Coordinates of C-alpha atoms and ligand atoms in Angstrom, one line a residue:
M20 CA 96.5 85.2 150.0
D21 CA 98.6 88.3 150.0
L22 CA 98.7 89.2 153.9
S23 CA 101.6 91.3 153.7
V24 CA 101.7 94.8 155.3
E25 CA 102.8 96.4 152.0
N26 CA 99.7 95.0 150.7
I27 CA 97.5 96.4 153.1
I28 CA 99.1 99.7 152.9
N29 CA 98.7 99.6 149.3
K30 CA 94.9 99.0 149.4
K31 CA 94.6 102.1 151.7
F32 CA 96.5 104.1 149.2
E33 CA 94.2 103.0 146.3
T34 CA 91.2 103.5 148.2
I35 CA 92.2 107.0 148.9
F36 CA 93.3 107.5 145.2
D37 CA 89.9 106.6 144.1
K38 CA 88.1 108.8 146.5
L39 CA 90.1 111.7 145.4
G40 CA 89.7 110.9 141.5
L41 CA 93.5 110.3 141.1
D42 CA 95.1 107.6 138.9
K43 CA 95.4 104.3 141.0
K44 CA 98.6 103.4 138.9
F45 CA 100.5 105.8 141.1
A46 CA 99.1 104.6 144.4
A47 CA 101.9 102.1 145.0
V48 CA 104.1 102.2 148.3
K49 CA 107.6 100.9 148.8
N50 CA 109.9 100.3 151.8
S51 CA 111.1 103.6 153.0
D52 CA 114.4 104.7 151.5
R53 CA 115.1 106.2 154.9
P54 CA 114.1 103.5 157.5
D55 CA 115.5 105.5 160.5
L56 CA 112.4 108.2 159.4
S57 CA 109.4 106.0 158.3
D58 CA 108.5 102.5 157.5
F59 CA 107.0 103.1 154.0
Q60 CA 106.8 105.8 151.4
C61 CA 104.6 106.7 148.5
N62 CA 106.1 108.9 145.6
G63 CA 103.0 109.0 143.6
A64 CA 102.3 112.6 144.4
L65 CA 105.7 113.4 142.2
A66 CA 104.7 111.2 139.1
L67 CA 101.1 112.7 139.5
A68 CA 102.0 116.3 139.5
K69 CA 102.8 116.5 136.0
S70 CA 99.6 115.0 134.6
E71 CA 97.6 117.1 137.2
R72 CA 99.3 120.3 136.6
K73 CA 99.6 120.7 140.5
N74 CA 102.2 121.1 143.1
P75 CA 103.3 117.7 144.1
R76 CA 103.3 118.9 147.8
E77 CA 100.0 120.0 147.5
I78 CA 98.6 116.5 146.2
A79 CA 100.7 114.7 148.9
Q80 CA 99.1 116.6 151.5
K81 CA 95.6 115.9 150.4
I82 CA 96.4 112.2 150.4
A83 CA 98.1 112.2 153.9
E84 CA 95.1 114.2 155.2
Q85 CA 93.0 111.0 154.4
L86 CA 95.2 109.0 156.5
E87 CA 95.4 110.8 159.4
Q88 CA 92.6 109.1 161.2
D89 CA 93.7 105.7 160.2
N90 CA 94.0 103.6 163.3
D91 CA 97.0 101.5 161.8
I92 CA 99.2 104.2 161.3
E93 CA 101.3 106.1 163.8
K94 CA 102.5 108.9 161.9
I95 CA 102.0 110.4 158.4
S96 CA 104.3 113.4 157.1
V97 CA 105.0 114.9 153.6
D98 CA 108.8 115.5 153.0
G99 CA 111.0 117.0 150.6
P100 CA 109.4 117.7 147.0
G101 CA 106.2 115.5 148.0
F102 CA 107.3 112.2 149.5
I103 CA 104.7 110.8 152.0
N104 CA 106.1 109.0 154.6
I105 CA 104.4 106.4 157.0
T106 CA 105.3 104.8 160.1
L107 CA 103.1 101.9 161.2
K108 CA 101.6 101.3 164.8
N109 CA 103.0 98.5 166.7
E110 CA 99.8 96.8 167.5
F111 CA 99.3 96.9 163.8
I112 CA 102.5 95.0 162.9
A113 CA 101.9 92.7 165.5
R114 CA 98.4 91.9 164.4
N115 CA 99.9 91.1 161.1
M116 CA 102.5 88.9 162.2
D117 CA 100.0 87.0 164.0
E118 CA 98.1 86.5 160.6
V119 CA 101.4 85.5 158.9
A120 CA 102.3 83.1 161.6
A121 CA 99.1 81.3 161.3
D122 CA 99.2 81.0 157.6
E123 CA 100.8 78.0 155.9
R124 CA 102.3 80.3 153.1
F125 CA 103.2 83.1 155.6
G126 CA 101.0 85.4 153.9
C127 CA 102.6 84.9 150.3
A128 CA 100.2 85.5 147.5
K129 CA 99.9 83.3 144.4
V130 CA 99.8 84.5 140.7
S131 CA 96.6 85.4 139.7
Q132 CA 96.7 83.5 136.4
P133 CA 98.6 80.3 136.7
Q134 CA 100.7 79.7 133.7
N135 CA 102.1 76.8 132.1
I136 CA 106.0 77.5 132.3
V137 CA 108.5 75.0 130.9
I138 CA 112.0 75.2 132.2
D139 CA 115.2 74.2 130.0
S140 CA 118.0 74.3 132.2
G141 CA 119.9 70.9 131.8
G142 CA 121.8 70.4 128.5
P143 CA 124.3 67.6 129.5
N144 CA 125.6 65.8 126.4
V145 CA 125.7 62.1 125.9
A146 CA 129.1 60.4 126.3
K147 CA 130.7 63.3 128.0
L148 CA 130.6 63.5 131.7
M149 CA 129.0 66.6 133.3
H150 CA 131.4 69.4 133.9
I151 CA 131.5 72.4 135.6
G152 CA 129.6 74.2 132.9
H153 CA 126.5 72.2 134.0
L154 CA 126.6 73.4 137.4
R155 CA 125.0 76.8 137.1
P156 CA 122.0 75.8 134.6
A157 CA 121.2 72.9 137.0
V158 CA 121.4 75.0 140.2
I159 CA 119.7 78.2 138.7
G160 CA 117.1 76.0 137.1
E161 CA 116.0 74.2 140.0
S162 CA 115.6 77.4 142.0
I163 CA 113.5 78.9 139.5
R164 CA 111.3 75.7 139.1
R165 CA 110.7 75.9 142.8
I166 CA 109.8 79.5 142.8
E167 CA 107.6 79.3 139.9
K168 CA 105.9 76.4 141.6
F169 CA 105.8 78.3 144.8
V170 CA 104.0 81.2 143.4
G171 CA 101.5 78.8 141.7
N172 CA 102.6 78.2 138.1
K173 CA 102.4 74.8 136.7
V174 CA 106.3 74.0 136.0
I175 CA 107.6 71.3 133.7
S176 CA 111.3 71.0 133.8
D177 CA 113.0 69.2 130.7
V178 CA 116.6 68.1 130.8
H179 CA 117.0 68.5 127.0
F180 CA 119.6 66.0 126.5
G181 CA 122.3 66.6 123.9
D182 CA 122.1 63.1 122.3
W183 CA 121.8 63.7 118.6
G184 CA 124.7 65.3 116.9
T185 CA 128.2 64.2 115.3
P186 CA 129.6 63.3 118.7
M187 CA 127.4 60.3 118.6
G188 CA 128.4 59.3 115.0
M189 CA 132.0 59.9 116.2
I190 CA 131.7 57.3 118.8
I191 CA 129.9 54.7 117.0
S192 CA 132.4 54.9 114.3
E193 CA 135.3 54.5 116.9
I194 CA 133.5 51.4 118.2
E195 CA 132.9 50.1 114.6
N196 CA 136.5 50.4 114.1
L197 CA 137.4 48.4 117.0
H198 CA 134.6 45.7 116.7
P199 CA 133.6 45.4 113.2
D200 CA 132.1 42.1 113.7
W201 CA 129.5 43.2 116.3
P202 CA 126.0 42.7 115.4
Y203 CA 125.2 46.6 115.2
F204 CA 127.3 47.1 112.2
D205 CA 125.8 44.4 110.1
D206 CA 123.7 46.5 107.7
A207 CA 121.2 43.7 106.9
R208 CA 120.3 43.1 110.4
T209 CA 117.0 44.7 111.9
D210 CA 116.5 43.3 115.3
G211 CA 118.0 40.9 118.0
F212 CA 120.8 43.4 119.2
P213 CA 122.3 42.6 122.7
S214 CA 120.3 43.9 125.5
E215 CA 123.5 44.3 127.8
H216 CA 125.3 47.6 127.5
P217 CA 128.6 47.0 125.8
Y218 CA 130.3 49.8 127.9
D219 CA 130.1 51.8 131.2
V220 CA 130.0 55.6 131.1
N221 CA 133.8 55.8 131.8
E222 CA 134.6 53.9 129.0
V223 CA 132.1 55.5 126.7
T224 CA 133.8 58.9 127.8
E225 CA 137.3 57.4 126.9
L226 CA 135.9 56.4 123.6
Y227 CA 134.7 59.8 122.9
K228 CA 138.0 61.4 123.6
K229 CA 139.7 59.1 121.3
A230 CA 137.1 59.5 118.5
S231 CA 137.3 63.3 118.7
A232 CA 141.1 63.2 118.6
H233 CA 140.9 61.0 115.3
C234 CA 138.5 63.3 113.7
K235 CA 140.7 66.2 114.5
E236 CA 143.5 64.8 112.6
D237 CA 142.0 62.6 110.0
E238 CA 139.6 64.0 107.4
A239 CA 138.7 60.3 106.3
A240 CA 137.7 59.6 110.1
R241 CA 135.4 62.8 110.2
E242 CA 133.8 61.8 106.9
K243 CA 133.1 58.3 108.3
A244 CA 131.5 59.8 111.4
R245 CA 129.5 62.2 109.4
I246 CA 128.0 59.2 107.5
I247 CA 127.1 57.3 110.5
T248 CA 125.5 60.3 112.0
A249 CA 123.1 60.8 109.0
K250 CA 122.6 56.8 109.1
F251 CA 121.7 56.6 112.7
Q252 CA 119.6 59.8 112.3
D253 CA 117.7 58.2 109.4
G254 CA 117.0 55.1 111.6
H255 CA 119.7 52.3 110.8
P256 CA 118.5 49.7 113.1
G257 CA 122.0 48.8 114.3
Y258 CA 123.4 52.1 114.8
R259 CA 120.1 53.0 116.6
A260 CA 120.5 50.1 119.1
L261 CA 124.1 51.2 119.9
W262 CA 123.1 54.9 120.2
K263 CA 120.4 53.6 122.6
H264 CA 123.1 51.9 124.9
L265 CA 125.2 55.0 124.8
R266 CA 122.4 57.2 125.7
D267 CA 121.1 55.0 128.7
V268 CA 124.5 54.6 130.3
S269 CA 125.1 58.4 129.8
V270 CA 121.6 59.3 131.2
D271 CA 122.1 57.0 134.3
A272 CA 125.4 58.9 135.1
V273 CA 123.9 62.2 134.6
K274 CA 120.9 61.2 137.0
E275 CA 123.7 60.5 139.5
V276 CA 125.0 64.0 139.6
Y277 CA 121.8 65.6 139.3
G278 CA 120.7 63.5 142.3
E279 CA 123.7 64.5 144.3
L280 CA 122.9 68.3 143.4
D281 CA 119.2 67.7 144.2
V282 CA 118.2 68.9 140.6
N283 CA 114.8 67.5 139.5
F284 CA 113.7 67.1 136.1
D285 CA 110.2 66.2 135.0
L286 CA 111.1 65.1 131.4
W287 CA 114.1 63.3 130.2
L288 CA 113.7 64.4 126.7
G289 CA 116.6 65.0 124.3
E290 CA 117.5 66.6 121.0
S291 CA 116.9 63.3 119.3
D292 CA 113.3 63.7 120.2
A293 CA 112.8 66.7 118.1
H294 CA 114.0 65.0 114.9
E295 CA 110.8 64.3 113.4
T296 CA 109.6 67.9 114.3
C297 CA 112.5 69.3 112.6
K298 CA 111.1 68.0 109.2
E299 CA 107.9 69.8 110.0
I300 CA 109.8 73.2 110.6
M301 CA 111.3 72.9 107.4
K302 CA 107.8 72.3 105.8
I303 CA 106.5 75.3 107.5
A304 CA 109.5 77.6 106.7
K305 CA 109.1 76.4 102.9
D306 CA 105.1 77.0 102.9
K307 CA 105.7 80.4 104.5
G308 CA 108.2 81.2 101.8
I309 CA 111.0 82.2 104.3
L310 CA 113.2 79.2 103.6
E311 CA 116.4 80.0 101.5
K312 CA 119.1 78.1 100.0
D313 CA 122.6 79.6 100.7
E314 CA 125.6 77.8 99.9
G315 CA 123.9 74.3 100.0
A316 CA 122.5 75.1 103.4
E317 CA 118.7 75.8 104.3
I318 CA 118.5 78.9 106.1
I319 CA 116.0 81.6 107.5
R320 CA 117.1 85.2 107.2
L321 CA 116.1 87.4 110.2
E322 CA 114.6 91.0 110.3
E323 CA 117.5 93.6 110.6
S324 CA 115.2 96.1 112.2
N325 CA 116.7 96.4 115.7
K326 CA 119.8 94.6 115.4
P327 CA 121.6 92.8 112.5
K328 CA 121.9 89.1 113.2
P329 CA 123.5 86.2 111.2
P330 CA 120.6 84.1 109.4
V331 CA 119.7 80.8 111.2
I332 CA 120.8 77.8 109.5
L333 CA 118.4 74.9 110.0
E334 CA 119.9 72.2 107.6
K335 CA 123.6 72.1 106.9
S336 CA 124.8 71.7 103.4
D337 CA 125.4 67.7 104.4
G338 CA 121.7 67.5 105.4
G339 CA 122.1 67.3 109.1
F340 CA 119.6 69.4 111.3
T341 CA 121.4 72.1 113.3
Y342 CA 121.3 72.8 116.9
A343 CA 119.2 75.8 116.0
A344 CA 116.7 73.6 114.1
T345 CA 116.3 71.3 117.1
D346 CA 115.6 74.2 119.5
I347 CA 113.0 75.6 117.1
A348 CA 111.3 72.1 116.8
T349 CA 111.5 71.7 120.5
I350 CA 109.6 75.0 120.9
K351 CA 106.9 73.6 118.6
M352 CA 106.6 70.6 120.8
R353 CA 106.6 72.5 123.9
C354 CA 103.7 74.8 122.7
D355 CA 101.5 71.9 121.0
D356 CA 102.2 68.9 123.6
L357 CA 102.8 70.9 126.8
K358 CA 100.6 74.0 126.2
A359 CA 103.5 76.1 127.2
D360 CA 102.6 79.9 128.2
E361 CA 106.5 80.5 128.8
I362 CA 109.6 78.5 128.2
I363 CA 112.6 79.5 130.2
Y364 CA 116.1 78.6 129.0
V365 CA 119.0 78.9 131.5
T366 CA 122.2 78.5 129.7
D367 CA 125.7 80.3 129.5
L368 CA 125.3 83.9 128.6
R369 CA 127.5 83.2 125.5
Q370 CA 124.5 81.4 124.0
S371 CA 122.5 84.5 124.1
L372 CA 122.9 85.3 120.2
H373 CA 121.7 81.7 119.5
F374 CA 118.7 82.1 121.6
E375 CA 118.0 85.5 120.1
Q376 CA 118.1 83.8 116.9
V377 CA 115.7 80.9 117.6
F378 CA 113.3 83.1 119.3
E379 CA 113.0 85.3 116.3
A380 CA 112.8 82.4 113.8
S381 CA 110.2 80.9 116.0
K382 CA 108.0 83.8 116.1
M383 CA 108.4 84.2 112.2
L384 CA 107.4 80.6 111.8
G385 CA 104.2 81.3 113.8
I386 CA 104.7 78.1 115.8
C387 CA 104.4 79.7 119.3
P388 CA 102.5 83.1 118.7
D389 CA 101.3 83.4 122.4
T390 CA 104.3 81.8 124.1
K391 CA 106.8 84.2 125.9
L392 CA 110.5 82.9 125.5
V393 CA 113.0 84.1 127.9
H394 CA 116.6 83.4 127.9
I395 CA 118.5 83.7 131.2
G396 CA 122.3 83.9 130.6
F397 CA 124.6 83.4 133.4
G398 CA 128.3 84.4 133.8
T399 CA 131.1 81.9 133.9
V400 CA 132.5 79.9 137.1
N401 CA 136.0 81.0 137.3
G402 CA 139.2 79.8 139.2
K403 CA 141.2 82.1 141.5
D404 CA 143.0 83.5 138.3
G405 CA 139.7 85.1 137.1
K406 CA 139.8 82.8 134.1
P407 CA 137.0 79.9 133.5
F408 CA 137.6 77.3 136.4
K409 CA 140.3 74.5 135.2
T410 CA 141.7 71.7 137.0
R411 CA 145.1 71.6 138.3
D412 CA 146.6 70.3 135.1
G413 CA 144.5 72.6 133.1
G414 CA 141.7 70.4 131.9
V415 CA 137.9 70.8 132.5
M416 CA 136.7 70.0 135.9
N417 CA 134.0 67.5 135.9
L418 CA 131.0 68.2 138.0
A419 CA 131.1 64.8 140.2
D420 CA 134.9 65.4 140.9
L421 CA 134.0 69.0 142.0
I422 CA 131.2 67.9 144.4
A423 CA 133.7 65.0 145.8
L424 CA 136.5 67.7 146.3
S425 CA 134.0 70.2 147.8
K426 CA 132.9 67.6 150.4
E427 CA 136.4 67.0 151.5
T428 CA 136.5 70.6 152.4
V429 CA 133.4 70.8 154.3
R430 CA 134.2 67.5 155.8
K431 CA 137.1 69.3 157.7
S432 CA 134.7 71.7 159.4
V433 CA 132.3 68.9 160.7
P434 CA 133.4 66.5 163.5
E435 CA 134.2 62.9 162.5
S436 CA 131.6 61.9 165.2
A437 CA 129.2 63.4 167.8
P438 CA 126.7 61.9 170.4
G439 CA 123.5 60.8 168.9
Y440 CA 124.8 60.9 165.2
S441 CA 125.4 57.7 163.3
K442 CA 128.1 57.6 160.8
E443 CA 125.3 58.2 157.9
D444 CA 123.9 61.2 159.8
I445 CA 127.3 62.8 159.8
A446 CA 127.7 62.1 155.9
K447 CA 124.3 63.3 155.2
L448 CA 124.8 66.5 157.1
V449 CA 128.3 67.0 154.9
D450 CA 126.3 66.5 151.8
D451 CA 123.8 69.1 152.8
I452 CA 126.4 71.6 153.8
T453 CA 128.5 71.0 150.7
I454 CA 125.6 71.5 148.3
G455 CA 124.2 74.1 150.3
A456 CA 127.3 75.9 150.3
I457 CA 127.9 75.4 146.5
K458 CA 124.5 76.4 145.5
F459 CA 124.1 79.4 147.7
Q460 CA 127.4 80.9 146.4
D461 CA 126.2 80.1 142.8
M462 CA 123.1 82.2 143.2
K463 CA 123.9 85.0 145.9
N464 CA 124.9 87.5 143.2
N465 CA 123.2 88.4 139.9
I466 CA 123.1 85.6 137.6
A467 CA 124.7 87.3 134.8
S468 CA 127.8 87.8 136.7
G469 CA 130.5 85.1 136.8
Y470 CA 132.1 84.2 140.3
V471 CA 135.4 82.5 141.6
F472 CA 134.9 79.2 142.7
D473 CA 136.5 79.2 146.4
L474 CA 135.1 76.7 148.4
E475 CA 137.0 77.5 151.6
D476 CA 135.1 80.7 151.2
F477 CA 131.6 79.3 150.3
A478 CA 131.6 76.8 153.2
K479 CA 132.3 79.4 155.9
F480 CA 129.6 79.3 158.7
D481 CA 129.5 83.1 159.0
G482 CA 129.4 85.8 156.1
K483 CA 126.9 85.5 153.3
T484 CA 127.0 81.8 152.7
G485 CA 124.8 79.0 152.6
P486 CA 125.9 77.1 155.7
Y487 CA 125.4 80.5 157.7
I488 CA 121.8 80.1 157.0
Q489 CA 121.7 76.5 157.6
Y490 CA 123.3 77.4 161.0
A491 CA 121.0 80.1 161.7
I492 CA 118.1 77.6 161.4
A493 CA 119.7 75.0 163.5
R494 CA 120.4 77.5 166.0
I495 CA 116.8 78.7 166.2
N496 CA 115.7 75.1 166.5
S497 CA 117.6 74.7 169.6
I498 CA 116.5 78.0 170.7
I499 CA 112.9 76.8 170.4
R500 CA 113.7 73.5 171.9
K501 CA 115.0 75.3 175.1
A502 CA 112.1 77.4 175.3
Q503 CA 109.5 74.5 175.1
E504 CA 111.5 72.6 177.6
S505 CA 111.0 75.9 180.0
N506 CA 107.3 75.2 179.2
I507 CA 107.0 78.5 177.2
K508 CA 104.0 78.3 174.8
E509 CA 103.4 80.6 171.6
S510 CA 101.2 83.7 172.3
K511 CA 100.0 86.6 170.6
I512 CA 102.7 88.7 169.2
V513 CA 103.6 91.9 171.0
I514 CA 106.2 94.3 169.7
S515 CA 108.0 95.7 172.6
N516 CA 111.3 96.9 171.5
E517 CA 113.1 98.2 168.3
E518 CA 114.7 95.0 167.4
E519 CA 111.3 93.1 167.6
R520 CA 110.0 95.8 165.4
N521 CA 112.9 95.7 163.0
L522 CA 112.6 91.8 162.5
A523 CA 108.8 92.2 162.2
L524 CA 109.0 94.7 159.1
K525 CA 111.7 92.2 157.7
I526 CA 109.4 89.3 157.9
A527 CA 106.9 91.7 156.4
Q528 CA 109.0 92.0 153.2
L529 CA 108.7 88.2 152.6
N530 CA 105.9 88.3 150.0
A531 CA 107.4 91.4 148.0
T532 CA 110.9 89.3 147.9
V533 CA 109.4 86.2 146.6
M534 CA 107.4 88.1 143.9
R535 CA 110.5 89.9 142.9
A536 CA 112.3 86.9 142.6
H537 CA 109.6 85.3 140.7
N538 CA 109.3 88.5 138.3
D539 CA 113.0 89.0 137.7
K540 CA 113.8 85.1 137.7
E541 CA 116.7 86.1 140.2
P542 CA 117.2 83.6 142.9
G543 CA 119.8 86.0 144.4
I544 CA 116.8 88.3 145.7
I545 CA 115.7 85.2 147.8
A546 CA 119.5 84.6 148.8
D547 CA 119.7 88.2 149.8
Y548 CA 116.7 88.3 151.9
A549 CA 117.3 85.1 153.7
Y550 CA 120.9 86.4 154.7
T551 CA 119.4 89.9 156.0
L552 CA 116.6 88.0 157.8
A553 CA 119.0 85.9 159.6
Q554 CA 121.0 88.8 160.7
S555 CA 117.9 90.6 162.0
F556 CA 117.0 87.7 164.0
S557 CA 120.7 87.5 165.5
S558 CA 120.1 91.4 166.5
F559 CA 116.8 90.6 168.0
Y560 CA 117.8 87.3 169.8
N561 CA 120.7 89.5 171.4
A562 CA 118.5 92.0 172.6
S563 CA 115.4 89.8 173.6
S564 CA 115.6 86.9 175.6
I565 CA 113.2 84.4 175.3
V566 CA 113.5 82.1 178.4
N567 CA 114.3 85.4 180.6
A568 CA 111.8 87.6 179.0
E569 CA 110.1 90.2 181.3
T570 CA 106.7 88.6 181.2
A571 CA 105.1 85.3 179.9
D572 CA 103.4 86.8 177.1
L573 CA 106.6 88.6 176.0
A574 CA 108.2 85.0 176.1
G575 CA 105.5 83.5 174.0
S576 CA 105.6 86.3 171.6
R577 CA 109.2 86.0 171.1
L578 CA 108.8 82.4 170.8
K579 CA 106.4 82.6 168.0
L580 CA 108.6 85.3 166.2
A581 CA 111.6 83.0 166.3
R582 CA 109.5 80.0 165.0
L583 CA 108.1 82.2 162.2
V584 CA 111.9 83.1 161.1
R585 CA 113.0 79.6 161.3
D586 CA 110.0 78.4 159.1
I587 CA 110.5 81.3 156.7
L588 CA 114.3 80.8 156.5
K589 CA 113.7 77.1 155.8
L590 CA 111.2 78.1 153.0
Q591 CA 114.1 80.5 151.6
L592 CA 116.5 77.8 151.5
Y593 CA 113.9 75.4 149.9
L594 CA 113.5 78.1 147.3
L595 CA 117.1 77.8 146.4
G596 CA 117.1 73.9 146.3
I597 CA 119.1 73.8 149.6
A598 CA 118.4 71.6 152.7
S599 CA 118.0 72.7 156.1
P600 CA 119.7 70.1 158.5
E601 CA 117.8 70.0 162.0
A602 CA 121.1 70.7 163.9
M603 CA 124.5 71.6 162.7
L604 CA 127.9 70.1 163.9
K605 CA 131.2 72.1 164.0
S606 CA 134.5 70.6 164.4
Q607 CA 137.1 72.5 166.8
E608 CA 138.9 73.9 164.1
A609 CA 135.7 75.5 162.4
A610 CA 134.5 76.8 165.6
A611 CA 137.8 78.4 166.6
Ligands
LIG723 N1 123.8 70.6 125.4 C1 124.1 72.2 125.0 C2 125.6 72.3 125.2 O1 126.2 71.5 126.0 C3 123.2 72.9 125.9 C4 121.7 72.9 125.8 C5 121.1 73.9 126.3 N2 119.5 74.2 126.0 C6 119.0 74.2 124.9 N3 117.8 74.1 124.7 N4 119.7 74.5 123.8 O2 125.9 73.5 124.9

C-alpha cells in the first residue's frame, strides 16, 4: 500500500478539488522546489486558471483556505503567481515514519494492474567470449528486472543467445577442414554422435578467430561457411550435433560470467529457437500482402509517415533469415507463449534503428497488437581517451578479464586478513565491493550516456559510488549493534531537530522514487536516491547521537530511523543488483 506522505497530501488535495468542482487532474503535489520555504507544493491553480478563466491566485487561495483547518499541516501559503506551499507538522511526519517503519515494503505501492513483462537484455554470442559490450545490458537489465518485480509485475528475462548465424557455419567449416574424418561430417549419418564436447570454450573462441580470418580473405571459405550455415539451419544431423556442442560450452562460459555479475535469466532461449517461427512470419507477411521481393531478398517496406526508414529485410537473397526476422519471430513467440504485455530490450544505442524497424514491422504484421515494445538504448563504455574501451594492445576487453582486473584493484583497499574473517569471507567481500562498484557506476547516470571506465574511481569509499553506499549500510549496522549493546530499544518516532526532519522527508520520497525508476526504466533514479539518503543519514547522525541522546524516547526513535534507513538502502542496492555486506573492511591505505 502506498503509505507515502506525498500520497496522503495528494489525497487531501483531490478531496478539496472535488469539493470545489475543480478538475482533479491538477491536484497533484510535488516536493517543494524551495525546501527552505516549504515541504510540498501544488501548482494546479496555474494550470486551472486558463480553463476556469480566473486569476490563478484566486483559485489557489480558495484551495488553501480549505486546508487551513487540517491538523497535519503546519503552514499553508499562496506564493508568486499561484503556487500553494505546504509545510507539514512534525507529528504528522513522525506518525508516517512509524507506519513506514512497520511496513515490510516501507510504504511502497504496487502497480494497480500487474503486467507480464519480458526483458531481453543478454545477447551474448556463441563462440565469442563475452566482452565489455555485454556489461551494460546485463547490469541494466538485471536492475530493471528487480525494479519491475518489486512494483508487482510478472517478469520473465530471456538471454536471447546469439546462436544461429553464419559464425556457427564458419566454425563448423573450420572444424571440418581440420578433422574431415569426424562423424559429424558424414552426410549419411543421422545419430550416434559423440556425447563429449570436442572443445572447451577457449578452443572454440580460437577456432572462431581463425575461421573469421579465413573467411575474410578467402571467397571459397566464405561460400563453404554459407552452405554449411544453410545446411545446419535446415537440420543436417551431424552439423546440428556439433552445433549443439559448441552452443553448450559457450552457454556454460556465459553462465559463469553472469553468475559473477549476479545477473539472472529465467529463459535461456536463443535466436535458434525462433527459426521455425521465422517461416510463419514469412507466411503472415505474404498473406497480408506486405512481402516484397527486392534484388532477391524478401523485404517489408515501412511507412514513411513520420521518418523514412530503410525496409526490413526478412530473408537474404541466399535464403537465410536475418537478425531482424529472428527478432520479429521472437516477438511473436513472446506474445503467443509468454502472453507478454510489454517487451523491453536493453541494447547499445547503435541498435536503435534496428528496433524501430522491427517494432514497426511487427505491428504491421499484427503479431503483437496489444503489446508495448520498448527499446532502451545505452551509451558506450569508454576508456580514459574517451573512445570505446579497449585493452592495452588495442583489442576488445573481455568481460571476465575486466571483472578479474577490477577485483585486483579492489583487493588493494581491503586488508588481506582481519580478526573473525576467513579467507573466503575476505574474498566474498572483495567480490561484493567489485560488483557493487562496477554496477553502481554503470547506472548512476542516464542510461543513454556513455561513461569512462575508471575502476580506481568507482571503487572509492567516498563520493557517489557503490562502495560508499555499501559502507554507509555497514556503518549503520555497527551503529545499531552499539545501540543494542546499550540496551536501547526502538520506540515511537519523534522529530526533534532539523536533521531528523530532513531525513524523514527524504525517506518519505522512497515510493515516488521507485515508481519513477519503474516508469522511466531508469535505475539511475534509484542510485541517486540511495546516495542522497546516505548523505542525509550522515548529517542526521552527526547532529543526533543515539547512545547519548537527551532522553530514552529520543534514543529509541533515532534507532528506529537508523534501522529504517539501513533497510531502505539495502533495498535500493538490491534493486540495483548489488549486495550489501554486513560489515566492510578498509586497508590502511584505503582508510588514509
Ligand atoms: N547478439 C546480439 C549482438 O551481439 C545482441 C542481441 C540483442 N537482443 C536482441 N533481441 N536483438 O549484437
